[in-house]
PDB file of C-alpha atoms in Angstrom:
ATOM      1  CA  GLN A   1    -152.194  64.855  77.756  1.00 46.00           C
ATOM      2  CA  LEU A   2    -154.498  61.726  76.870  1.00 48.00           C
ATOM      3  CA  THR A   3    -154.373  62.856  73.165  1.00 43.00           C
ATOM      4  CA  MET A   4    -153.197  65.786  70.553  1.00 36.00           C
ATOM      5  CA  SER A   5    -151.100  64.260  68.061  1.00 36.00           C
ATOM      6  CA  LEU A   6    -149.390  66.167  65.316  1.00 35.00           C
ATOM      7  CA  ASN A   7    -151.632  67.784  62.609  1.00 35.00           C
ATOM      8  CA  SER A   8    -150.814  65.544  59.987  1.00 35.00           C
ATOM      9  CA  SER A   9    -152.476  67.700  57.294  1.00 33.00           C
ATOM     10  CA  THR A  10    -149.673  70.367  57.889  1.00 36.00           C
ATOM     11  CA  LEU A  11    -146.773  67.856  58.406  1.00 40.00           C
ATOM     12  CA  LEU A  12    -143.727  68.659  56.362  1.00 38.00           C
ATOM     13  CA  SER A  13    -145.578  70.994  53.974  1.00 38.00           C
ATOM     14  CA  GLU A  14    -142.406  72.962  54.292  1.00 37.00           C
ATOM     15  CA  GLU A  15    -140.310  70.413  52.033  1.00 38.00           C
ATOM     16  CA  ASN A  16    -138.545  72.144  49.162  1.00 38.00           C
ATOM     17  CA  THR A  17    -139.444  75.689  50.345  1.00 37.00           C
ATOM     18  CA  GLN A  18    -136.256  76.748  52.348  1.00 38.00           C
ATOM     19  CA  GLY A  19    -135.394  80.252  52.711  1.00 38.00           C
ATOM     20  CA  THR A  20    -138.649  81.976  52.649  1.00 37.00           C
ATOM     21  CA  LYS A  21    -139.767  83.724  55.549  1.00 40.00           C
ATOM     22  CA  ARG A  22    -143.494  82.409  55.524  1.00 38.00           C
ATOM     23  CA  ASN A  23    -142.223  78.725  55.771  1.00 38.00           C
ATOM     24  CA  THR A  24    -139.818  79.638  58.403  1.00 36.00           C
ATOM     25  CA  GLU A  25    -142.601  80.761  60.602  1.00 39.00           C
ATOM     26  CA  CYS A  26    -144.689  77.804  59.937  1.00 37.00           C
ATOM     27  CA  LEU A  27    -141.638  75.662  60.860  1.00 33.00           C
ATOM     28  CA  GLU A  28    -141.312  77.732  64.051  1.00 37.00           C
ATOM     29  CA  SER A  29    -145.056  76.991  64.901  1.00 38.00           C
ATOM     30  CA  LEU A  30    -144.676  73.366  63.971  1.00 36.00           C
ATOM     31  CA  LEU A  31    -141.988  72.809  66.386  1.00 33.00           C
ATOM     32  CA  GLN A  32    -143.862  73.805  69.530  1.00 36.00           C
ATOM     33  CA  THR A  33    -141.945  71.094  71.665  1.00 36.00           C
ATOM     34  CA  PRO A  34    -140.405  70.509  75.084  1.00 35.00           C
ATOM     35  CA  SER A  35    -137.114  72.703  75.705  1.00 35.00           C
ATOM     36  CA  SER A  36    -135.172  69.683  75.232  1.00 38.00           C
ATOM     37  CA  ILE A  37    -135.716  66.508  73.438  1.00 40.00           C
ATOM     38  CA  PRO A  38    -133.092  63.637  73.919  1.00 47.00           C
ATOM     39  CA  ASP A  39    -131.658  61.409  71.350  1.00 53.00           C
ATOM     40  CA  ASN A  40    -134.592  59.260  69.883  1.00 61.00           C
ATOM     41  CA  PRO A  41    -135.923  57.077  72.863  1.00 67.00           C
ATOM     42  CA  LEU A  42    -138.039  55.410  70.259  1.00 80.00           C
ATOM     43  CA  GLN A  43    -135.117  53.928  68.015  1.00 78.00           C
ATOM     44  CA  GLN A  44    -135.108  50.501  69.995  1.00 85.00           C
ATOM     45  CA  LEU A  45    -138.642  49.683  68.861  1.00 91.00           C
ATOM     46  CA  GLN A  46    -138.970  46.638  66.531  1.00 94.00           C
ATOM     47  CA  LEU A  47    -140.805  48.368  63.678  1.00 95.00           C
ATOM     48  CA  ALA A  48    -141.961  47.413  60.012  1.00 96.00           C
ATOM     49  CA  SER A  49    -140.107  49.081  57.444  1.00 96.00           C
ATOM     50  CA  GLN A  50    -141.108  52.928  57.152  1.00 95.00           C
ATOM     51  CA  GLU A  51    -139.789  53.111  53.377  1.00 96.00           C
ATOM     52  CA  VAL A  52    -143.460  53.555  52.707  1.00 96.00           C
ATOM     53  CA  LEU A  53    -143.670  56.611  54.930  1.00 96.00           C
ATOM     54  CA  GLU A  54    -140.510  58.128  53.379  1.00 95.00           C
ATOM     55  CA  LYS A  55    -141.692  57.837  50.002  1.00 95.00           C
ATOM     56  CA  ALA A  56    -144.967  59.300  50.842  1.00 95.00           C
ATOM     57  CA  LYS A  57    -143.179  62.340  52.449  1.00 94.00           C
ATOM     58  CA  LYS A  58    -141.217  63.040  49.271  1.00 94.00           C
ATOM     59  CA  SER A  59    -144.176  62.983  47.089  1.00 93.00           C
ATOM     60  CA  GLY A  60    -146.443  65.146  49.472  1.00 93.00           C
ATOM     61  CA  ARG A  61    -150.164  65.203  50.177  1.00 94.00           C
ATOM     62  CA  SER A  62    -152.182  62.822  48.568  1.00 95.00           C
ATOM     63  CA  LYS A  63    -155.811  61.802  48.185  1.00 95.00           C
ATOM     64  CA  CYS A  64    -157.917  59.990  50.641  1.00 96.00           C
ATOM     65  CA  PRO A  65    -159.422  57.023  48.722  1.00 96.00           C
ATOM     66  CA  ARG A  66    -162.713  57.748  50.413  1.00 96.00           C
ATOM     67  CA  CYS A  67    -163.521  61.087  50.768  1.00 96.00           C
ATOM     68  CA  ASN A  68    -160.803  62.678  48.352  1.00 96.00           C
ATOM     69  CA  SER A  69    -159.358  65.007  51.035  1.00 95.00           C
ATOM     70  CA  SER A  70    -155.613  66.145  50.762  1.00 96.00           C
ATOM     71  CA  ARG A  71    -153.853  64.507  53.520  1.00 95.00           C
ATOM     72  CA  MET A  72    -150.382  63.310  54.585  1.00 93.00           C
ATOM     73  CA  PHE A  73    -149.780  59.793  55.182  1.00 95.00           C
ATOM     74  CA  TYR A  74    -153.322  59.078  56.248  1.00 96.00           C
ATOM     75  CA  CYS A  75    -156.818  60.484  56.665  1.00 96.00           C
ATOM     76  CA  TYR A  76    -157.736  61.274  60.094  1.00 94.00           C
ATOM     77  CA  THR A  77    -161.585  61.453  59.365  1.00 93.00           C
ATOM     78  CA  CYS A  78    -161.835  58.134  57.377  1.00 95.00           C
ATOM     79  CA  PHE A  79    -159.265  56.322  59.067  1.00 95.00           C
ATOM     80  CA  VAL A  80    -157.583  54.921  56.007  1.00 96.00           C
ATOM     81  CA  PRO A  81    -153.955  55.576  54.531  1.00 97.00           C
ATOM     82  CA  VAL A  82    -153.999  57.933  51.613  1.00 97.00           C
ATOM     83  CA  GLU A  83    -153.175  56.847  47.802  1.00 95.00           C
ATOM     84  CA  THR A  84    -149.427  57.020  48.369  1.00 95.00           C
ATOM     85  CA  VAL A  85    -149.290  54.749  51.436  1.00 96.00           C
ATOM     86  CA  PRO A  86    -150.838  51.207  50.256  1.00 95.00           C
ATOM     87  CA  THR A  87    -152.616  49.553  53.084  1.00 94.00           C
ATOM     88  CA  LYS A  88    -150.650  46.140  52.239  1.00 95.00           C
ATOM     89  CA  GLU A  89    -147.646  48.189  53.212  1.00 95.00           C
ATOM     90  CA  ILE A  90    -148.935  49.128  56.610  1.00 96.00           C
ATOM     91  CA  PRO A  91    -148.207  46.965  59.678  1.00 97.00           C
ATOM     92  CA  THR A  92    -151.136  45.432  61.301  1.00 97.00           C
ATOM     93  CA  VAL A  93    -151.150  44.639  65.095  1.00 98.00           C
ATOM     94  CA  LYS A  94    -153.222  42.175  66.789  1.00 97.00           C
ATOM     95  CA  LEU A  95    -154.351  43.070  70.394  1.00 98.00           C
ATOM     96  CA  PRO A  96    -154.797  40.950  73.387  1.00 97.00           C
ATOM     97  CA  LEU A  97    -158.294  42.944  74.085  1.00 96.00           C
ATOM     98  CA  LYS A  98    -160.567  45.237  72.505  1.00 97.00           C
ATOM     99  CA  ILE A  99    -160.023  48.978  72.950  1.00 98.00           C
ATOM    100  CA  ASP A 100    -162.620  51.694  72.826  1.00 98.00           C
ATOM    101  CA  ILE A 101    -161.446  55.724  72.378  1.00 97.00           C
ATOM    102  CA  ILE A 102    -163.717  58.303  73.398  1.00 96.00           C
ATOM    103  CA  LYS A 103    -162.977  61.198  71.454  1.00 94.00           C
ATOM    104  CA  HIS A 104    -164.019  64.663  72.710  1.00 91.00           C
ATOM    105  CA  PRO A 105    -166.151  66.372  70.196  1.00 88.00           C
ATOM    106  CA  ASN A 106    -163.802  69.616  70.208  1.00 83.00           C
ATOM    107  CA  GLU A 107    -160.499  67.825  69.769  1.00 81.00           C
ATOM    108  CA  THR A 108    -159.011  68.485  66.417  1.00 79.00           C
ATOM    109  CA  ASP A 109    -159.219  65.390  64.075  1.00 81.00           C
ATOM    110  CA  GLY A 110    -155.834  66.162  62.572  1.00 83.00           C
ATOM    111  CA  LYS A 111    -154.324  66.532  66.063  1.00 81.00           C
ATOM    112  CA  SER A 112    -155.246  63.232  67.482  1.00 88.00           C
ATOM    113  CA  THR A 113    -153.010  60.188  67.691  1.00 92.00           C
ATOM    114  CA  ALA A 114    -156.042  57.884  68.293  1.00 94.00           C
ATOM    115  CA  VAL A 115    -156.358  57.482  64.639  1.00 95.00           C
ATOM    116  CA  HIS A 116    -152.851  55.708  64.541  1.00 97.00           C
ATOM    117  CA  ALA A 117    -154.452  52.856  66.752  1.00 97.00           C
ATOM    118  CA  LYS A 118    -157.455  52.502  64.489  1.00 97.00           C
ATOM    119  CA  LEU A 119    -155.085  52.168  61.305  1.00 97.00           C
ATOM    120  CA  LEU A 120    -152.701  49.659  62.933  1.00 98.00           C
ATOM    121  CA  ALA A 121    -155.208  47.646  64.815  1.00 98.00           C
ATOM    122  CA  PRO A 122    -158.317  47.765  62.743  1.00 96.00           C
ATOM    123  CA  ASP A 123    -159.940  44.844  64.086  1.00 97.00           C
ATOM    124  CA  ASP A 124    -159.574  45.668  67.754  1.00 98.00           C
ATOM    125  CA  VAL A 125    -159.926  49.530  67.961  1.00 98.00           C
ATOM    126  CA  THR A 126    -163.069  51.523  67.937  1.00 97.00           C
ATOM    127  CA  ILE A 127    -163.405  55.281  68.003  1.00 96.00           C
ATOM    128  CA  TYR A 128    -166.361  57.033  69.550  1.00 96.00           C
ATOM    129  CA  LYS A 129    -167.210  60.805  69.394  1.00 94.00           C
ATOM    130  CA  TYR A 130    -168.690  61.909  72.596  1.00 94.00           C
ATOM    131  CA  PRO A 131    -171.291  61.918  73.639  1.00 92.00           C
ATOM    132  CA  CYS A 132    -172.125  58.835  71.331  1.00 94.00           C
ATOM    133  CA  ILE A 133    -170.562  56.068  73.350  1.00 93.00           C
ATOM    134  CA  PRO A 134    -171.739  52.770  74.500  1.00 93.00           C
ATOM    135  CA  GLU A 135    -173.430  51.677  77.774  1.00 92.00           C
ATOM    136  CA  TYR A 136    -170.703  49.932  79.825  1.00 93.00           C
ATOM    137  CA  GLU A 137    -172.685  49.203  83.230  1.00 87.00           C
ATOM    138  CA  GLU A 138    -173.467  45.557  82.739  1.00 87.00           C
ATOM    139  CA  LYS A 139    -169.785  44.735  81.562  1.00 89.00           C
ATOM    140  CA  ARG A 140    -168.087  46.578  84.459  1.00 88.00           C
ATOM    141  CA  HIS A 141    -166.635  43.309  85.647  1.00 89.00           C
ATOM    142  CA  GLU A 142    -164.429  42.996  82.238  1.00 93.00           C
ATOM    143  CA  ILE A 143    -163.841  46.620  81.373  1.00 94.00           C
ATOM    144  CA  ALA A 144    -161.527  49.230  82.805  1.00 95.00           C
ATOM    145  CA  LEU A 145    -160.738  52.863  81.949  1.00 96.00           C
ATOM    146  CA  ILE A 146    -157.281  54.429  81.792  1.00 95.00           C
ATOM    147  CA  PHE A 147    -157.586  57.699  83.697  1.00 91.00           C
ATOM    148  CA  PRO A 148    -155.807  58.836  86.927  1.00 86.00           C
ATOM    149  CA  GLY A 149    -157.728  59.432  89.889  1.00 84.00           C
ATOM    150  CA  PRO A 150    -157.881  58.588  93.697  1.00 87.00           C
ATOM    151  CA  ASN A 151    -159.109  55.107  93.116  1.00 88.00           C
ATOM    152  CA  SER A 152    -156.922  54.314  89.924  1.00 93.00           C
ATOM    153  CA  VAL A 153    -154.751  51.039  90.282  1.00 94.00           C
ATOM    154  CA  SER A 154    -151.470  49.949  88.278  1.00 93.00           C
ATOM    155  CA  VAL A 155    -151.891  47.432  85.716  1.00 93.00           C
ATOM    156  CA  LYS A 156    -150.239  44.642  87.867  1.00 90.00           C
ATOM    157  CA  ASP A 157    -153.101  44.846  90.108  1.00 91.00           C
ATOM    158  CA  ILE A 158    -156.112  44.690  87.546  1.00 91.00           C
ATOM    159  CA  ALA A 159    -157.057  41.135  88.319  1.00 85.00           C
ATOM    160  CA  PHE A 160    -157.060  41.596  91.922  1.00 86.00           C
ATOM    161  CA  HIS A 161    -159.628  44.610  91.594  1.00 88.00           C
ATOM    162  CA  LEU A 162    -161.810  43.382  88.728  1.00 83.00           C
ATOM    163  CA  GLN A 163    -162.912  40.360  90.868  1.00 81.00           C
ATOM    164  CA  LYS A 164    -164.665  42.657  93.335  1.00 78.00           C
ATOM    165  CA  TYR A 165    -166.944  43.719  90.549  1.00 73.00           C
ATOM    166  CA  THR A 166    -168.457  40.415  89.578  1.00 65.00           C
ATOM    167  CA  LYS A 167    -171.125  39.941  91.781  1.00 52.00           C
ATOM    168  CA  LYS A 168    -171.118  43.209  93.903  1.00 51.00           C
ATOM    169  CA  GLY A 169    -171.463  45.766  91.095  1.00 47.00           C
ATOM    170  CA  VAL A 170    -172.950  44.171  88.255  1.00 46.00           C
ATOM    171  CA  CYS A 171    -176.688  43.421  87.808  1.00 42.00           C
ATOM    172  CA  SER A 172    -177.591  40.568  85.555  1.00 40.00           C
ATOM    173  CA  SER A 173    -180.464  40.561  83.223  1.00 39.00           C
ATOM    174  CA  ASP A 174    -182.595  38.652  85.735  1.00 37.00           C
ATOM    175  CA  ASP A 175    -181.682  41.111  88.780  1.00 39.00           C
ATOM    176  CA  ASP A 176    -184.454  43.314  89.816  1.00 37.00           C
ATOM    177  CA  CYS A 177    -182.420  46.451  89.980  1.00 35.00           C
ATOM    178  CA  SER A 178    -182.723  49.844  88.252  1.00 33.00           C
ATOM    179  CA  ARG A 179    -179.813  51.543  86.485  1.00 35.00           C
ATOM    180  CA  GLU A 180    -179.539  54.305  88.956  1.00 34.00           C
ATOM    181  CA  PRO A 181    -178.573  52.723  92.061  1.00 33.00           C
ATOM    182  CA  LEU A 182    -176.012  50.712  90.007  1.00 35.00           C
ATOM    183  CA  LEU A 183    -174.602  53.781  88.600  1.00 34.00           C
ATOM    184  CA  LYS A 184    -174.168  55.122  92.225  1.00 34.00           C
ATOM    185  CA  GLN A 185    -171.950  51.966  93.233  1.00 34.00           C
ATOM    186  CA  ALA A 186    -168.967  53.963  91.703  1.00 36.00           C
ATOM    187  CA  LYS A 187    -166.189  53.645  94.162  1.00 37.00           C
ATOM    188  CA  ILE A 188    -164.158  50.449  94.896  1.00 38.00           C
ATOM    189  CA  GLU A 189    -165.433  48.922  98.198  1.00 40.00           C
ATOM    190  CA  PRO A 190    -162.856  47.999 100.542  1.00 41.00           C
ATOM    191  CA  GLU A 191    -162.570  44.355 101.430  1.00 42.00           C
ATOM    192  CA  GLU A 192    -160.621  42.350 103.846  1.00 44.00           C
ATOM    193  CA  GLU A 193    -157.035  41.764 102.937  1.00 45.00           C
ATOM    194  CA  LYS A 194    -156.340  39.064 100.857  1.00 47.00           C
ATOM    195  CA  ASN A 195    -152.983  37.914  98.882  1.00 53.00           C
ATOM    196  CA  PRO A 196    -153.205  39.424  95.342  1.00 49.00           C
ATOM    197  CA  ASN A 197    -151.763  36.227  93.898  1.00 49.00           C
ATOM    198  CA  GLU A 198    -154.686  34.099  95.337  1.00 47.00           C
ATOM    199  CA  CYS A 199    -157.114  36.630  93.939  1.00 45.00           C
ATOM    200  CA  ILE A 200    -155.617  36.594  90.463  1.00 43.00           C
ATOM    201  CA  SER A 201    -155.434  32.659  90.612  1.00 42.00           C
ATOM    202  CA  SER A 202    -159.284  32.892  91.866  1.00 41.00           C
ATOM    203  CA  SER A 203    -160.278  35.304  89.208  1.00 40.00           C
ATOM    204  CA  ARG A 204    -158.595  33.164  86.402  1.00 44.00           C
ATOM    205  CA  SER A 205    -160.694  30.177  87.557  1.00 37.00           C
ATOM    206  CA  GLU A 206    -163.900  31.845  87.683  1.00 42.00           C
ATOM    207  CA  GLY A 207    -163.275  33.086  83.992  1.00 50.00           C
ATOM    208  CA  ILE A 208    -162.869  36.670  85.215  1.00 60.00           C
ATOM    209  CA  ARG A 209    -160.757  38.665  82.721  1.00 82.00           C
ATOM    210  CA  LEU A 210    -160.406  41.922  81.403  1.00 92.00           C
ATOM    211  CA  LYS A 211    -161.914  42.243  77.897  1.00 95.00           C
ATOM    212  CA  LYS A 212    -161.956  45.760  76.964  1.00 97.00           C
ATOM    213  CA  ILE A 213    -160.037  48.976  77.896  1.00 97.00           C
ATOM    214  CA  ILE A 214    -161.246  52.513  77.579  1.00 97.00           C
ATOM    215  CA  PHE A 215    -158.983  55.596  76.680  1.00 96.00           C
ATOM    216  CA  ILE A 216    -160.251  59.152  76.613  1.00 94.00           C
ATOM    217  CA  ASP A 217    -158.840  61.318  73.598  1.00 92.00           C
ATOM    218  CA  SER A 218    -158.934  64.994  74.571  1.00 86.00           C
ATOM    219  CA  THR A 219    -156.799  67.684  75.966  1.00 78.00           C
ATOM    220  CA  TRP A 220    -156.364  67.531  79.722  1.00 71.00           C
ATOM    221  CA  ASN A 221    -158.491  70.673  79.921  1.00 72.00           C
ATOM    222  CA  GLN A 222    -161.584  68.916  77.921  1.00 78.00           C
ATOM    223  CA  THR A 223    -161.503  65.602  79.940  1.00 84.00           C
ATOM    224  CA  ASN A 224    -163.833  66.598  82.797  1.00 84.00           C
ATOM    225  CA  LYS A 225    -167.137  66.401  80.783  1.00 86.00           C
ATOM    226  CA  ILE A 226    -166.494  62.932  79.671  1.00 92.00           C
ATOM    227  CA  ILE A 227    -164.768  61.467  82.799  1.00 92.00           C
ATOM    228  CA  THR A 228    -167.828  62.714  84.727  1.00 92.00           C
ATOM    229  CA  ASP A 229    -170.345  61.061  82.557  1.00 93.00           C
ATOM    230  CA  GLU A 230    -172.686  58.568  84.235  1.00 93.00           C
ATOM    231  CA  ARG A 231    -171.887  55.937  81.624  1.00 94.00           C
ATOM    232  CA  LEU A 232    -168.339  55.716  82.878  1.00 94.00           C
ATOM    233  CA  GLN A 233    -168.921  55.715  86.615  1.00 91.00           C
ATOM    234  CA  GLY A 234    -168.123  52.760  88.391  1.00 89.00           C
ATOM    235  CA  LEU A 235    -165.339  51.413  86.154  1.00 93.00           C
ATOM    236  CA  LEU A 236    -162.273  50.216  87.276  1.00 94.00           C
ATOM    237  CA  GLN A 237    -159.641  53.159  86.678  1.00 95.00           C
ATOM    238  CA  ILE A 238    -156.210  52.279  85.664  1.00 94.00           C
ATOM    239  CA  GLU A 239    -153.150  54.937  85.759  1.00 91.00           C
ATOM    240  CA  LEU A 240    -149.915  54.714  83.968  1.00 87.00           C
ATOM    241  CA  LYS A 241    -147.403  56.612  86.089  1.00 76.00           C
ATOM    242  CA  THR A 242    -143.847  55.616  84.955  1.00 69.00           C
ATOM    243  CA  ARG A 243    -143.518  56.488  81.352  1.00 78.00           C
ATOM    244  CA  LYS A 244    -142.518  59.874  79.989  1.00 71.00           C
ATOM    245  CA  THR A 245    -143.968  61.200  76.816  1.00 70.00           C
ATOM    246  CA  CYS A 246    -142.045  61.666  73.497  1.00 70.00           C
ATOM    247  CA  PHE A 247    -144.764  63.767  72.207  1.00 60.00           C
ATOM    248  CA  TRP A 248    -144.145  66.917  70.569  1.00 55.00           C
ATOM    249  CA  ARG A 249    -147.076  68.992  71.536  1.00 57.00           C
ATOM    250  CA  HIS A 250    -146.903  68.146  75.324  1.00 55.00           C
ATOM    251  CA  GLN A 251    -149.200  70.495  76.924  1.00 56.00           C
ATOM    252  CA  LYS A 252    -147.332  73.292  78.954  1.00 58.00           C
ATOM    253  CA  GLY A 253    -147.437  73.133  82.804  1.00 56.00           C
ATOM    254  CA  LYS A 254    -148.381  69.351  82.593  1.00 60.00           C
ATOM    255  CA  PRO A 255    -146.087  66.556  83.815  1.00 55.00           C
ATOM    256  CA  ASP A 256    -143.922  64.676  81.157  1.00 59.00           C
ATOM    257  CA  THR A 257    -145.591  61.393  82.394  1.00 56.00           C
ATOM    258  CA  TYR A 258    -148.964  62.756  80.678  1.00 67.00           C
ATOM    259  CA  LEU A 259    -148.912  60.630  77.707  1.00 84.00           C
ATOM    260  CA  SER A 260    -150.556  60.983  74.094  1.00 85.00           C
ATOM    261  CA  THR A 261    -153.115  58.795  73.511  1.00 92.00           C
ATOM    262  CA  ILE A 262    -151.266  56.140  71.277  1.00 94.00           C
ATOM    263  CA  GLU A 263    -148.393  56.040  73.763  1.00 91.00           C
ATOM    264  CA  ALA A 264    -150.845  55.371  76.465  1.00 93.00           C
ATOM    265  CA  ILE A 265    -152.252  52.354  74.454  1.00 96.00           C
ATOM    266  CA  TYR A 266    -148.779  51.343  73.702  1.00 95.00           C
ATOM    267  CA  TYR A 267    -147.456  51.276  77.192  1.00 93.00           C
ATOM    268  CA  PHE A 268    -150.374  50.075  78.766  1.00 96.00           C
ATOM    269  CA  LEU A 269    -150.440  46.908  76.310  1.00 97.00           C
ATOM    270  CA  VAL A 270    -146.857  46.233  77.181  1.00 94.00           C
ATOM    271  CA  ASP A 271    -147.634  46.336  80.929  1.00 93.00           C
ATOM    272  CA  TYR A 272    -150.554  44.288  80.425  1.00 95.00           C
ATOM    273  CA  HIS A 273    -148.454  41.662  78.489  1.00 96.00           C
ATOM    274  CA  ARG A 274    -145.959  41.419  81.101  1.00 94.00           C
ATOM    275  CA  GLU A 275    -148.024  41.704  84.294  1.00 93.00           C
ATOM    276  CA  ILE A 276    -151.323  39.953  83.315  1.00 93.00           C
ATOM    277  CA  LEU A 277    -150.411  37.578  80.527  1.00 94.00           C
ATOM    278  CA  LYS A 278    -147.288  36.789  82.389  1.00 94.00           C
ATOM    279  CA  GLU A 279    -145.331  36.508  79.004  1.00 95.00           C
ATOM    280  CA  SER A 280    -141.957  37.914  77.760  1.00 95.00           C
ATOM    281  CA  TYR A 281    -142.519  41.184  75.901  1.00 95.00           C
ATOM    282  CA  LYS A 282    -140.765  40.948  72.210  1.00 95.00           C
ATOM    283  CA  GLY A 283    -142.163  44.048  70.351  1.00 95.00           C
ATOM    284  CA  GLN A 284    -145.573  42.437  69.786  1.00 96.00           C
ATOM    285  CA  TYR A 285    -146.997  45.709  70.002  1.00 97.00           C
ATOM    286  CA  ASP A 286    -144.266  47.995  68.965  1.00 97.00           C
ATOM    287  CA  ASN A 287    -145.884  48.868  65.567  1.00 97.00           C
ATOM    288  CA  LEU A 288    -148.675  50.877  67.127  1.00 97.00           C
ATOM    289  CA  LEU A 289    -145.926  53.205  67.290  1.00 96.00           C
ATOM    290  CA  PHE A 290    -145.381  52.939  63.535  1.00 96.00           C
ATOM    291  CA  PHE A 291    -146.727  56.587  62.499  1.00 95.00           C
ATOM    292  CA  PHE A 292    -145.673  58.103  66.002  1.00 92.00           C
ATOM    293  CA  SER A 293    -142.067  57.153  65.924  1.00 91.00           C
ATOM    294  CA  PHE A 294    -141.861  58.379  62.184  1.00 92.00           C
ATOM    295  CA  MET A 295    -143.286  61.658  62.866  1.00 90.00           C
ATOM    296  CA  TYR A 296    -141.306  62.088  66.140  1.00 86.00           C
ATOM    297  CA  THR A 297    -137.961  61.648  64.073  1.00 84.00           C
ATOM    298  CA  LEU A 298    -139.419  63.968  61.493  1.00 85.00           C
ATOM    299  CA  ILE A 299    -140.163  66.463  63.906  1.00 80.00           C
ATOM    300  CA  LYS A 300    -136.766  66.193  65.771  1.00 77.00           C
ATOM    301  CA  ASP A 301    -134.930  66.592  62.712  1.00 73.00           C
ATOM    302  CA  ALA A 302    -136.943  69.557  61.406  1.00 71.00           C
ATOM    303  CA  LYS A 303    -136.009  71.315  64.815  1.00 65.00           C
ATOM    304  CA  CYS A 304    -132.375  70.688  64.212  1.00 67.00           C
ATOM    305  CA  CYS A 305    -132.481  72.147  60.904  1.00 67.00           C
ATOM    306  CA  ALA A 306    -134.260  75.283  62.260  1.00 63.00           C
ATOM    307  CA  GLY A 307    -131.242  75.426  64.545  1.00 61.00           C
ATOM    308  CA  LYS A 308    -132.918  74.638  67.879  1.00 56.00           C
ATOM    309  CA  ASP A 309    -131.504  72.514  70.479  1.00 50.00           C
TER     310      ASP A 309
END
């Protein structure tokens, strides 16, 4: 799943209501998780103090300072923390590139983890509701799309493949070429074999680098309409294959390597930091999972209390 997060408007509404049949049923519904969850795999993250979330959990739902809606932790429509979660106590993450998240119009706001990215990296993340998305065609040499496909590449090969887009697939403003032929150049054209390291070095010297990454925020069954949009054709596609999701709403029948949106963003950035920036990773982006890890633990604990393994 490229998205689907916990509906924060219902999160832990069961607190202080033990013993009633109604809330037992709500809890059972809330805990639609994989059959087995290991000990917290997120516990090694270097996170800011989550005490503010603990306090907010105890006080219950609060108002959004903008729309006055009742929410838990944050407002998923205004992208701001609620009144019981002071903004100054929420960590801010600086990202090495910009992120666009394209959200399916039928994806429930309260189920999306995309809002976590906007809350925690507000200067670098923009959320669009499909079909309202930017035109990317003139920037294809510096933009990539996270999505599996026959032409998708790994993070470490980004620089090698981006350099193919500089002169072949991008029309400058002075070029006499129409939009339609440009969009038809969707597939990566094969080139004679080159040393990837030489290509990376060459691309750096020419100023070629990734500046923006695009994520699709929807269930897997909803992605087809977005991924086939002509505005996304011709973009370099990147696939994350080695991580397993911790998401509590994992879609039945899908591999556990299908990540939630915030997980995909986090793991991409970790790989990008190591493989492209060539720097050791020391937890710089861990706080992107600030809300996710807290909710994961909350759900895991609630599951244990409900007597599930």
